[in-house]
mmCIF file of C-alpha atoms in Angstrom:
data_model
loop_
_atom_site.group_PDB
_atom_site.id
_atom_site.type_symbol
_atom_site.label_atom_id
_atom_site.label_comp_id
_atom_site.label_asym_id
_atom_site.label_seq_id
_atom_site.Cartn_x
_atom_site.Cartn_y
_atom_site.Cartn_z
ATOM 1 C CA MET A 1 -3.659 63.902 81.683
ATOM 2 C CA ASN A 2 -5.326 67.091 82.842
ATOM 3 C CA HIS A 3 -4.140 68.755 86.055
ATOM 4 C CA PRO A 4 -6.557 70.620 88.347
ATOM 5 C CA GLY A 5 -7.101 74.138 87.280
ATOM 6 C CA ALA A 6 -5.655 73.507 83.866
ATOM 7 C CA MET A 7 -7.576 74.241 80.826
ATOM 8 C CA PRO A 8 -8.976 71.158 79.207
ATOM 9 C CA ASP A 9 -7.349 69.975 75.980
ATOM 10 C CA ASP A 10 -9.022 71.171 72.870
ATOM 11 C CA PRO A 11 -11.024 68.379 71.394
ATOM 12 C CA LYS A 12 -9.770 67.091 68.023
ATOM 13 C CA PRO A 13 -11.943 68.178 65.211
ATOM 14 C CA GLU A 14 -13.926 65.306 63.733
ATOM 15 C CA GLU A 15 -13.003 64.284 60.190
ATOM 16 C CA PRO A 16 -15.838 64.897 57.873
ATOM 17 C CA ARG A 17 -17.505 61.727 56.752
ATOM 18 C CA VAL A 18 -17.582 61.198 53.051
ATOM 19 C CA PRO A 19 -20.686 59.619 51.683
ATOM 20 C CA ILE A 20 -20.315 56.173 50.137
ATOM 21 C CA GLU A 21 -21.272 57.510 46.737
ATOM 22 C CA ASP A 22 -18.443 60.073 46.913
ATOM 23 C CA SER A 23 -15.952 57.350 47.983
ATOM 24 C CA LEU A 24 -16.858 55.299 44.977
ATOM 25 C CA ALA A 25 -16.458 58.306 42.772
ATOM 26 C CA VAL A 26 -12.987 59.024 44.186
ATOM 27 C CA ALA A 27 -11.927 55.380 43.743
ATOM 28 C CA SER A 28 -13.197 55.505 40.223
ATOM 29 C CA SER A 29 -11.234 58.664 39.514
ATOM 30 C CA LEU A 30 -8.088 57.132 41.016
ATOM 31 C CA GLY A 31 -8.604 54.068 38.939
ATOM 32 C CA GLU A 32 -8.815 56.169 35.824
ATOM 33 C CA ALA A 33 -5.668 58.014 36.807
ATOM 34 C CA ASN A 34 -3.736 54.801 37.540
ATOM 35 C CA PRO A 35 -5.496 52.144 35.552
ATOM 36 C CA ALA A 36 -4.844 48.545 36.603
ATOM 37 C CA PRO A 37 -3.352 46.253 34.012
ATOM 38 C CA PRO A 38 -6.116 44.744 31.945
ATOM 39 C CA LYS A 39 -6.916 41.093 32.338
ATOM 40 C CA ALA A 40 -5.480 38.757 29.768
ATOM 41 C CA SER A 41 -7.980 37.969 27.100
ATOM 42 C CA PRO A 42 -7.703 35.701 24.121
ATOM 43 C CA VAL A 43 -6.248 37.357 21.089
ATOM 44 C CA GLN A 44 -8.909 38.129 18.615
ATOM 45 C CA SER A 45 -7.772 37.508 15.060
ATOM 46 C CA ASP A 46 -8.889 39.976 12.487
ATOM 47 C CA ARG A 47 -8.289 37.479 9.696
ATOM 48 C CA PRO A 48 -11.161 35.619 8.152
ATOM 49 C CA GLU A 49 -12.283 32.354 9.687
ATOM 50 C CA SER A 50 -11.439 30.435 6.507
ATOM 51 C CA GLU A 51 -7.810 31.605 6.649
ATOM 52 C CA SER A 52 -7.417 30.576 10.287
ATOM 53 C CA ARG A 53 -8.897 27.166 9.497
ATOM 54 C CA LEU A 54 -6.431 26.756 6.631
ATOM 55 C CA ARG A 55 -3.578 27.648 8.988
ATOM 56 C CA ARG A 56 -4.739 24.962 11.432
ATOM 57 C CA ILE A 57 -4.912 22.354 8.668
ATOM 58 C CA LEU A 58 -1.460 23.226 7.369
ATOM 59 C CA GLY A 59 -0.103 23.272 10.899
ATOM 60 C CA ARG A 60 -1.184 19.670 11.431
ATOM 61 C CA TRP A 61 0.903 18.624 8.421
ATOM 62 C CA VAL A 62 4.085 19.714 10.211
ATOM 63 C CA THR A 63 3.103 18.408 13.655
ATOM 64 C CA ILE A 64 5.130 15.350 14.552
ATOM 65 C CA ARG A 65 3.039 12.162 14.920
ATOM 66 C CA ASP A 66 -0.276 13.962 14.688
ATOM 67 C CA GLN A 67 -2.513 11.144 13.467
ATOM 68 C CA PRO A 68 -4.928 12.127 10.684
ATOM 69 C CA SER A 69 -8.535 11.043 10.559
ATOM 70 C CA GLU A 70 -9.821 8.579 7.993
ATOM 71 C CA TRP A 71 -11.193 11.410 5.872
ATOM 72 C CA GLU A 72 -7.853 13.199 5.979
ATOM 73 C CA LYS A 73 -6.079 10.020 4.859
ATOM 74 C CA LEU A 74 -8.500 9.649 1.959
ATOM 75 C CA ALA A 75 -8.158 13.303 0.983
ATOM 76 C CA ALA A 76 -4.352 13.146 1.098
ATOM 77 C CA GLY A 77 -4.311 10.031 -1.073
ATOM 78 C CA LEU A 78 -6.660 11.586 -3.622
ATOM 79 C CA LEU A 79 -4.531 14.733 -3.645
ATOM 80 C CA CYS A 80 -1.454 12.656 -4.496
ATOM 81 C CA VAL A 81 -3.288 10.934 -7.369
ATOM 82 C CA VAL A 82 -4.544 14.249 -8.722
ATOM 83 C CA LEU A 83 -1.047 15.747 -8.641
ATOM 84 C CA VAL A 84 0.374 12.747 -10.504
ATOM 85 C CA LEU A 85 -2.321 13.059 -13.181
ATOM 86 C CA LEU A 86 -1.672 16.794 -13.480
ATOM 87 C CA VAL A 87 2.049 16.209 -13.979
ATOM 88 C CA TRP A 88 1.240 13.492 -16.506
ATOM 89 C CA GLY A 89 -1.054 15.856 -18.385
ATOM 90 C CA PHE A 90 1.500 18.677 -18.308
ATOM 91 C CA LEU A 91 4.296 16.518 -19.711
ATOM 92 C CA THR A 92 2.105 15.108 -22.500
ATOM 93 C CA TRP A 93 0.112 18.239 -23.394
ATOM 94 C CA GLY A 94 0.253 19.519 -26.927
ATOM 95 C CA ASP A 95 -1.889 19.256 -30.040
ATOM 96 C CA PRO A 96 0.863 18.322 -32.456
ATOM 97 C CA PRO A 97 2.698 15.443 -30.753
ATOM 98 C CA GLU A 98 6.031 17.053 -31.719
ATOM 99 C CA SER A 99 5.314 20.040 -29.473
ATOM 100 C CA ARG A 100 5.065 17.960 -26.303
ATOM 101 C CA ILE A 101 7.700 18.047 -23.603
ATOM 102 C CA VAL A 102 8.044 14.242 -23.741
ATOM 103 C CA SER A 103 7.750 12.292 -26.967
ATOM 104 C CA PRO A 104 4.508 10.257 -27.256
ATOM 105 C CA SER A 105 6.538 7.180 -28.187
ATOM 106 C CA LYS A 106 8.026 7.282 -24.687
ATOM 107 C CA PHE A 107 5.184 8.752 -22.658
ATOM 108 C CA PRO A 108 1.680 8.791 -24.199
ATOM 109 C CA SER A 109 -0.970 11.097 -22.863
ATOM 110 C CA LEU A 110 -3.610 9.997 -20.407
ATOM 111 C CA GLY A 111 -6.328 10.186 -23.044
ATOM 112 C CA GLU A 112 -4.348 8.074 -25.499
ATOM 113 C CA THR A 113 -3.674 5.517 -22.785
ATOM 114 C CA LEU A 114 -7.305 5.201 -21.784
ATOM 115 C CA ARG A 115 -8.466 4.969 -25.423
ATOM 116 C CA SER A 116 -6.214 1.935 -25.929
ATOM 117 C CA PHE A 117 -8.008 -0.042 -23.218
ATOM 118 C CA PRO A 118 -10.507 -1.804 -25.568
ATOM 119 C CA SER A 119 -7.676 -3.244 -27.658
ATOM 120 C CA LEU A 120 -5.909 -4.388 -24.493
ATOM 121 C CA TRP A 121 -9.060 -6.061 -23.202
ATOM 122 C CA PHE A 122 -10.090 -7.858 -26.403
ATOM 123 C CA ASP A 123 -6.909 -8.297 -28.455
ATOM 124 C CA ARG A 124 -4.515 -9.064 -25.615
ATOM 125 C CA ALA A 125 -6.931 -11.017 -23.372
ATOM 126 C CA LEU A 126 -6.423 -8.797 -20.337
ATOM 127 C CA ALA A 127 -8.845 -10.712 -18.104
ATOM 128 C CA ARG A 128 -7.232 -14.124 -18.770
ATOM 129 C CA SER A 129 -3.749 -12.692 -18.379
ATOM 130 C CA THR A 130 -4.688 -11.133 -15.033
ATOM 131 C CA VAL A 131 -6.055 -14.462 -13.778
ATOM 132 C CA TRP A 132 -2.905 -16.302 -14.880
ATOM 133 C CA SER A 133 -0.566 -13.818 -13.242
ATOM 134 C CA LEU A 134 -2.595 -13.756 -10.037
ATOM 135 C CA SER A 135 -2.662 -17.566 -9.854
ATOM 136 C CA ARG A 136 1.120 -17.738 -10.266
ATOM 137 C CA VAL A 137 1.697 -15.158 -7.540
ATOM 138 C CA LEU A 138 -0.763 -16.788 -5.157
ATOM 139 C CA GLY A 139 0.733 -20.218 -5.780
ATOM 140 C CA GLY A 140 4.310 -19.160 -5.096
ATOM 141 C CA PHE A 141 3.487 -16.827 -2.210
ATOM 142 C CA LEU A 142 1.175 -19.241 -0.383
ATOM 143 C CA LEU A 143 3.739 -22.010 -0.813
ATOM 144 C CA ALA A 144 6.388 -19.755 0.713
ATOM 145 C CA ALA A 145 4.078 -18.825 3.592
ATOM 146 C CA ALA A 146 3.186 -22.484 4.225
ATOM 147 C CA PHE A 147 6.815 -23.290 5.001
ATOM 148 C CA ALA A 148 8.314 -19.973 6.126
ATOM 149 C CA VAL A 149 5.660 -19.069 8.705
ATOM 150 C CA PRO A 150 5.937 -22.231 10.865
ATOM 151 C CA LEU A 151 9.692 -22.302 10.381
ATOM 152 C CA GLY A 152 9.898 -18.680 11.569
ATOM 153 C CA VAL A 153 7.820 -19.543 14.639
ATOM 154 C CA VAL A 154 10.146 -22.436 15.464
ATOM 155 C CA ALA A 155 13.242 -20.289 14.910
ATOM 156 C CA ALA A 156 11.981 -17.580 17.258
ATOM 157 C CA ALA A 157 10.913 -20.093 19.904
ATOM 158 C CA TYR A 158 14.227 -21.956 19.824
ATOM 159 C CA PRO A 159 17.121 -19.472 19.406
ATOM 160 C CA ARG A 160 19.630 -22.124 18.338
ATOM 161 C CA VAL A 161 17.401 -23.014 15.404
ATOM 162 C CA ASN A 162 17.318 -19.323 14.539
ATOM 163 C CA ALA A 163 21.124 -19.192 14.634
ATOM 164 C CA PHE A 164 21.221 -22.228 12.341
ATOM 165 C CA PHE A 165 19.000 -20.610 9.670
ATOM 166 C CA ARG A 166 20.369 -17.067 10.014
ATOM 167 C CA PRO A 167 22.980 -17.333 7.189
ATOM 168 C CA ILE A 168 20.361 -18.624 4.745
ATOM 169 C CA SER A 169 17.938 -15.894 5.798
ATOM 170 C CA ILE A 170 20.525 -13.155 5.267
ATOM 171 C CA PHE A 171 21.529 -14.593 1.906
ATOM 172 C CA GLY A 172 17.925 -14.915 0.726
ATOM 173 C CA ARG A 173 17.056 -11.347 1.683
ATOM 174 C CA ASN A 174 20.100 -9.781 0.038
ATOM 175 C CA VAL A 175 20.600 -11.775 -3.158
ATOM 176 C CA PRO A 176 19.408 -9.914 -6.297
ATOM 177 C CA ILE A 177 16.042 -11.351 -7.252
ATOM 178 C CA ALA A 178 16.783 -11.111 -10.976
ATOM 179 C CA ALA A 179 19.745 -13.432 -10.458
ATOM 180 C CA MET A 180 17.309 -16.197 -9.527
ATOM 181 C CA ILE A 181 15.830 -16.311 -13.048
ATOM 182 C CA PRO A 182 18.630 -18.370 -14.682
ATOM 183 C CA LEU A 183 18.771 -20.648 -11.646
ATOM 184 C CA THR A 184 15.062 -21.390 -11.716
ATOM 185 C CA LEU A 185 15.275 -21.991 -15.465
ATOM 186 C CA MET A 186 17.997 -24.582 -14.914
ATOM 187 C CA TRP A 187 16.219 -26.226 -12.000
ATOM 188 C CA PHE A 188 12.570 -26.184 -13.122
ATOM 189 C CA GLY A 189 12.597 -25.652 -16.878
ATOM 190 C CA LEU A 190 10.487 -23.183 -18.858
ATOM 191 C CA GLY A 191 7.006 -24.105 -17.661
ATOM 192 C CA GLU A 192 4.656 -22.947 -14.942
ATOM 193 C CA THR A 193 6.713 -24.602 -12.217
ATOM 194 C CA GLN A 194 9.569 -22.186 -12.883
ATOM 195 C CA LYS A 195 7.330 -19.139 -12.443
ATOM 196 C CA VAL A 196 5.754 -20.375 -9.224
ATOM 197 C CA MET A 197 9.083 -21.420 -7.750
ATOM 198 C CA PHE A 198 10.599 -18.055 -8.682
ATOM 199 C CA ILE A 199 7.925 -16.293 -6.592
ATOM 200 C CA PHE A 200 8.530 -18.843 -3.821
ATOM 201 C CA LEU A 201 12.279 -18.194 -3.704
ATOM 202 C CA ALA A 202 11.771 -14.429 -3.914
ATOM 203 C CA SER A 203 9.398 -14.402 -0.908
ATOM 204 C CA VAL A 204 10.364 -17.195 1.464
ATOM 205 C CA ALA A 205 13.333 -15.468 3.146
ATOM 206 C CA PHE A 206 11.375 -12.267 3.842
ATOM 207 C CA ILE A 207 8.404 -14.175 5.278
ATOM 208 C CA PHE A 208 10.701 -16.242 7.498
ATOM 209 C CA PHE A 209 12.481 -13.128 8.808
ATOM 210 C CA ASP A 210 9.313 -11.152 9.535
ATOM 211 C CA THR A 211 7.618 -14.130 11.194
ATOM 212 C CA ALA A 212 10.605 -14.730 13.477
ATOM 213 C CA ASN A 213 10.628 -11.052 14.459
ATOM 214 C CA SER A 214 6.880 -11.110 15.193
ATOM 215 C CA VAL A 215 7.193 -14.119 17.493
ATOM 216 C CA ASP A 216 10.335 -12.741 19.120
ATOM 217 C CA ALA A 217 8.421 -9.555 20.021
ATOM 218 C CA VAL A 218 6.034 -11.501 22.298
ATOM 219 C CA SER A 219 6.884 -10.717 25.925
ATOM 220 C CA ASN A 220 8.360 -13.451 28.125
ATOM 221 C CA ARG A 221 5.777 -12.761 30.803
ATOM 222 C CA PHE A 222 3.221 -14.646 28.714
ATOM 223 C CA LEU A 223 5.533 -17.660 28.680
ATOM 224 C CA ASP A 224 5.980 -17.399 32.446
ATOM 225 C CA THR A 225 2.212 -17.355 32.890
ATOM 226 C CA ALA A 226 1.849 -20.380 30.599
ATOM 227 C CA TYR A 227 4.442 -22.336 32.572
ATOM 228 C CA THR A 228 2.730 -21.367 35.820
ATOM 229 C CA LEU A 229 -0.562 -22.686 34.480
ATOM 230 C CA GLY A 230 1.060 -25.976 33.521
ATOM 231 C CA ALA A 231 2.142 -25.696 29.878
ATOM 232 C CA ARG A 232 4.095 -28.806 28.944
ATOM 233 C CA VAL A 233 5.466 -30.855 26.071
ATOM 234 C CA THR A 234 2.924 -33.157 24.369
ATOM 235 C CA ALA A 235 5.087 -35.011 21.879
ATOM 236 C CA GLY A 236 2.618 -37.767 21.026
ATOM 237 C CA TRP A 237 -0.296 -35.440 20.433
ATOM 238 C CA GLY A 238 1.929 -33.053 18.480
ATOM 239 C CA ALA A 239 3.261 -35.863 16.273
ATOM 240 C CA ARG A 240 -0.266 -36.904 15.317
ATOM 241 C CA ARG A 241 -1.245 -33.344 14.446
ATOM 242 C CA ALA A 242 1.960 -32.771 12.482
ATOM 243 C CA LEU A 243 1.351 -36.033 10.618
ATOM 244 C CA TRP A 244 -2.030 -34.845 9.411
ATOM 245 C CA ILE A 245 -0.578 -31.484 8.398
ATOM 246 C CA GLY A 246 2.153 -33.293 6.452
ATOM 247 C CA LEU A 247 -0.466 -35.312 4.593
ATOM 248 C CA ILE A 248 -2.315 -32.133 3.668
ATOM 249 C CA TYR A 249 0.898 -30.575 2.379
ATOM 250 C CA ALA A 250 1.642 -33.732 0.374
ATOM 251 C CA ALA A 251 -1.808 -33.731 -1.236
ATOM 252 C CA ILE A 252 -1.645 -30.046 -2.175
ATOM 253 C CA LEU A 253 1.872 -30.153 -3.602
ATOM 254 C CA GLY A 254 1.258 -33.399 -5.441
ATOM 255 C CA ALA A 255 -1.967 -32.129 -7.006
ATOM 256 C CA GLY A 256 -0.318 -28.836 -7.904
ATOM 257 C CA SER A 257 2.596 -30.566 -9.589
ATOM 258 C CA MET A 258 0.198 -32.725 -11.611
ATOM 259 C CA ALA A 259 -1.787 -29.660 -12.664
ATOM 260 C CA PHE A 260 1.356 -27.860 -13.816
ATOM 261 C CA ARG A 261 2.479 -30.910 -15.775
ATOM 262 C CA ARG A 262 -0.919 -31.092 -17.474
ATOM 263 C CA ILE A 263 -0.709 -27.415 -18.409
ATOM 264 C CA GLU A 264 2.824 -27.729 -19.750
ATOM 265 C CA GLU A 265 2.114 -30.928 -21.691
ATOM 266 C CA PRO A 266 -1.605 -31.107 -22.544
ATOM 267 C CA GLN A 267 -1.141 -34.280 -24.594
ATOM 268 C CA LEU A 268 -0.282 -36.350 -21.516
ATOM 269 C CA THR A 269 -2.956 -38.627 -20.098
ATOM 270 C CA VAL A 270 -3.707 -38.996 -16.413
ATOM 271 C CA SER A 271 -1.980 -42.382 -16.252
ATOM 272 C CA GLU A 272 1.145 -40.928 -17.860
ATOM 273 C CA ILE A 273 1.185 -38.089 -15.358
ATOM 274 C CA PHE A 274 0.920 -40.565 -12.483
ATOM 275 C CA LYS A 275 3.881 -42.488 -13.870
ATOM 276 C CA ASN A 276 5.977 -39.328 -13.881
ATOM 277 C CA PRO A 277 8.111 -39.028 -10.717
ATOM 278 C CA GLY A 278 7.655 -35.247 -10.425
ATOM 279 C CA PRO A 279 4.293 -35.224 -8.607
ATOM 280 C CA TRP A 280 5.448 -37.969 -6.248
ATOM 281 C CA VAL A 281 8.625 -36.104 -5.401
ATOM 282 C CA ALA A 282 6.583 -32.962 -4.708
ATOM 283 C CA ALA A 283 4.209 -34.920 -2.484
ATOM 284 C CA GLY A 284 7.114 -36.457 -0.565
ATOM 285 C CA VAL A 285 8.756 -33.083 -0.028
ATOM 286 C CA GLY A 286 5.435 -31.657 1.157
ATOM 287 C CA PHE A 287 4.872 -34.479 3.639
ATOM 288 C CA ILE A 288 8.354 -34.409 5.141
ATOM 289 C CA GLY A 289 8.604 -30.629 5.176
ATOM 290 C CA GLY A 290 5.130 -30.136 6.633
ATOM 291 C CA PHE A 291 5.785 -32.641 9.427
ATOM 292 C CA LEU A 292 9.180 -31.204 10.337
ATOM 293 C CA VAL A 293 8.141 -27.535 10.487
ATOM 294 C CA TRP A 294 4.888 -28.133 12.398
ATOM 295 C CA PHE A 295 5.948 -30.812 14.883
ATOM 296 C CA PRO A 296 7.927 -28.425 17.188
ATOM 297 C CA ILE A 297 4.918 -26.104 17.264
ATOM 298 C CA GLN A 298 2.277 -28.758 17.921
ATOM 299 C CA ALA A 299 4.416 -30.637 20.451
ATOM 300 C CA HIS A 300 4.798 -27.763 22.926
ATOM 301 C CA GLN A 301 1.784 -26.081 24.439
ATOM 302 C CA ALA A 302 3.646 -22.840 25.155
ATOM 303 C CA VAL A 303 4.450 -22.432 21.462
ATOM 304 C CA ARG A 304 1.103 -23.640 20.135
ATOM 305 C CA LYS A 305 -1.166 -21.799 22.579
ATOM 306 C CA VAL A 306 0.875 -18.736 23.560
ATOM 307 C CA LEU A 307 3.630 -17.630 21.181
ATOM 308 C CA PHE A 308 1.951 -18.436 17.883
ATOM 309 C CA PRO A 309 -1.509 -16.980 18.655
ATOM 310 C CA LEU A 310 -0.072 -13.791 20.162
ATOM 311 C CA ALA A 311 2.211 -13.221 17.162
ATOM 312 C CA LEU A 312 -0.442 -14.137 14.569
ATOM 313 C CA PRO A 313 -1.815 -10.570 14.070
ATOM 314 C CA ASP A 314 1.660 -9.252 13.260
ATOM 315 C CA ILE A 315 2.350 -12.258 11.014
ATOM 316 C CA VAL A 316 -0.817 -11.666 8.990
ATOM 317 C CA ASN A 317 -0.017 -7.968 8.714
ATOM 318 C CA SER A 318 3.466 -8.806 7.450
ATOM 319 C CA LEU A 319 2.066 -11.245 4.866
ATOM 320 C CA ARG A 320 -0.292 -8.548 3.634
ATOM 321 C CA LEU A 321 2.547 -6.115 3.090
ATOM 322 C CA LEU A 322 4.858 -8.695 1.514
ATOM 323 C CA PHE A 323 2.237 -9.854 -0.969
ATOM 324 C CA GLY A 324 2.496 -6.554 -2.812
ATOM 325 C CA LEU A 325 6.233 -7.114 -3.092
ATOM 326 C CA ALA A 326 5.698 -10.617 -4.474
ATOM 327 C CA PHE A 327 3.120 -9.367 -6.978
ATOM 328 C CA GLY A 328 5.695 -7.001 -8.409
ATOM 329 C CA TYR A 329 8.072 -9.913 -9.017
ATOM 330 C CA ILE A 330 5.646 -11.488 -11.491
ATOM 331 C CA MET A 331 7.075 -9.229 -14.193
ATOM 332 C CA LEU A 332 10.407 -11.014 -13.857
ATOM 333 C CA ALA A 333 8.795 -14.444 -13.619
ATOM 334 C CA GLU A 334 6.923 -13.967 -16.905
ATOM 335 C CA VAL A 335 9.828 -12.634 -18.928
ATOM 336 C CA ILE A 336 10.605 -15.978 -20.557
ATOM 337 C CA ASN A 337 8.254 -18.397 -22.333
ATOM 338 C CA SER A 338 4.956 -16.943 -21.205
ATOM 339 C CA THR A 339 2.019 -16.645 -23.588
ATOM 340 C CA LEU A 340 -0.457 -15.381 -21.000
ATOM 341 C CA GLY A 341 0.185 -13.018 -18.123
ATOM 342 C CA LEU A 342 0.564 -9.337 -17.384
ATOM 343 C CA GLY A 343 4.336 -9.550 -17.692
ATOM 344 C CA SER A 344 4.089 -11.113 -21.147
ATOM 345 C CA ILE A 345 1.826 -8.260 -22.291
ATOM 346 C CA ILE A 346 4.387 -5.719 -21.106
ATOM 347 C CA ASN A 347 7.202 -7.508 -22.912
ATOM 348 C CA PHE A 348 5.183 -7.780 -26.116
ATOM 349 C CA SER A 349 4.084 -4.137 -25.978
ATOM 350 C CA GLN A 350 7.653 -2.979 -25.386
ATOM 351 C CA ARG A 351 8.838 -4.780 -28.515
ATOM 352 C CA ARG A 352 5.889 -4.297 -30.881
ATOM 353 C CA GLY A 353 3.587 -1.773 -29.266
ATOM 354 C CA PRO A 354 1.354 -0.108 -28.544
ATOM 355 C CA ARG A 355 3.270 1.472 -25.689
ATOM 356 C CA GLU A 356 0.049 2.647 -24.077
ATOM 357 C CA HIS A 357 -0.605 -0.923 -22.974
ATOM 358 C CA ILE A 358 2.465 -0.836 -20.727
ATOM 359 C CA TYR A 359 1.053 2.010 -18.651
ATOM 360 C CA LEU A 360 -2.368 0.378 -18.531
ATOM 361 C CA ILE A 361 -0.848 -2.873 -17.251
ATOM 362 C CA LEU A 362 0.988 -0.968 -14.517
ATOM 363 C CA ILE A 363 -2.327 0.578 -13.475
ATOM 364 C CA VAL A 364 -4.032 -2.830 -13.513
ATOM 365 C CA ILE A 365 -1.287 -4.373 -11.365
ATOM 366 C CA SER A 366 -1.574 -1.549 -8.842
ATOM 367 C CA LEU A 367 -5.367 -1.862 -8.667
ATOM 368 C CA VAL A 368 -5.306 -5.641 -8.244
ATOM 369 C CA ALA A 369 -2.606 -5.509 -5.554
ATOM 370 C CA PHE A 370 -4.407 -2.672 -3.758
ATOM 371 C CA SER A 371 -7.717 -4.566 -3.822
ATOM 372 C CA ILE A 372 -6.137 -7.674 -2.311
ATOM 373 C CA ASP A 373 -4.353 -5.540 0.278
ATOM 374 C CA ARG A 374 -7.630 -3.911 1.362
ATOM 375 C CA LEU A 375 -9.374 -7.280 1.450
ATOM 376 C CA VAL A 376 -6.752 -8.757 3.760
ATOM 377 C CA PHE A 377 -6.756 -5.594 5.885
ATOM 378 C CA TRP A 378 -10.529 -5.851 6.244
ATOM 379 C CA ALA A 379 -10.103 -9.478 7.333
ATOM 380 C CA GLN A 380 -7.451 -8.382 9.837
ATOM 381 C CA LYS A 381 -9.848 -5.974 11.482
ATOM 382 C CA ARG A 382 -12.453 -8.743 11.774
ATOM 383 C CA TRP A 383 -10.067 -11.439 13.003
ATOM 384 C CA PHE A 384 -8.076 -9.253 15.388
ATOM 385 C CA PRO A 385 -10.303 -6.352 16.479
ATOM 386 C CA TYR A 386 -8.104 -5.769 19.521
ATOM 387 C CA ARG A 387 -5.150 -4.801 17.335
ATOM 388 C CA GLU A 388 -6.152 -1.290 16.275
ATOM 389 C CA HIS A 389 -2.574 -0.192 15.638
ATOM 390 C CA ALA A 390 -2.112 -2.471 12.613
ATOM 391 C CA GLU A 391 -0.460 -0.640 9.744
ATOM 392 C CA SER A 392 -2.991 0.405 7.135
#
């Protein structure tokens, strides 16, 4: 505050105004003196693009549960086959056979094996033997599925039935399969019945166990919904359906037994076969067994319309996987008294040669089993398109 007569305060000098251009220049110079941290930017790899792509591919191999594409599955499978062939060629390479790592009498080369195919096809009747082996496997496996699948459904639907059959299931899945050969020889003789029944006994326990697990995996909420909608027991209707199924089983088993008897004894006439009690016993077992295993399923709507249909995709997938196991058992089934069949060719080649036929038969068995597996898998995708997670 200025008093009268006092000298006025000196005005403050005005600060010079800096032009905007100069302010920008100063800020720029300060920025250069104290540069701000640079923004994060993606790391640029100096390595070639092909190397980085290879690293990504290899990285997916060690990533847990990273599902490959169909092309990657095919490429991985072909890579495995190529590696096996390379190892085969390395072990059997050498111009004089004595210079090879493995003796040709034990492990022939790939070229020698492939060159022996004409003699296997013409001299050993490869086509007929394949048909005979496949018919034996299909006969035994389908017979096992015809009884084990409905019995597994019943066991899973009624836990006390499952507890009743559990000891037999455990025994059947753990007994050595080769130990069944002398038993089937004593029970069914040396003919075709023995071979089919050997495949049946080797497969039935596994099919029963997998079927029961598939049905047991169905959630109880579906049963609750079925009961809410009025699912009930229909004993009369179920008995009629089971009766027809039993008649179908009786006709198939009776006709099959007659066909086997005709093959084993070609000199028998049709009237003599009819007089034999074997086909009639088989038909009776088929009728009684078919009725008993299907009646509990047909008599209850919750089992017939809920549990069985929902578990059917898993049951079919299990049958597809188990068929390959059953096809491998045909070698044991054809060890004794078999003139035609892939197993008989292996036994004959092991004793008298050529050894190359053994490796060719193993390749043929793998190709036939793989073809059937892919056929059933294709049918699975058509029948159950909603089950995309089926094992391939």
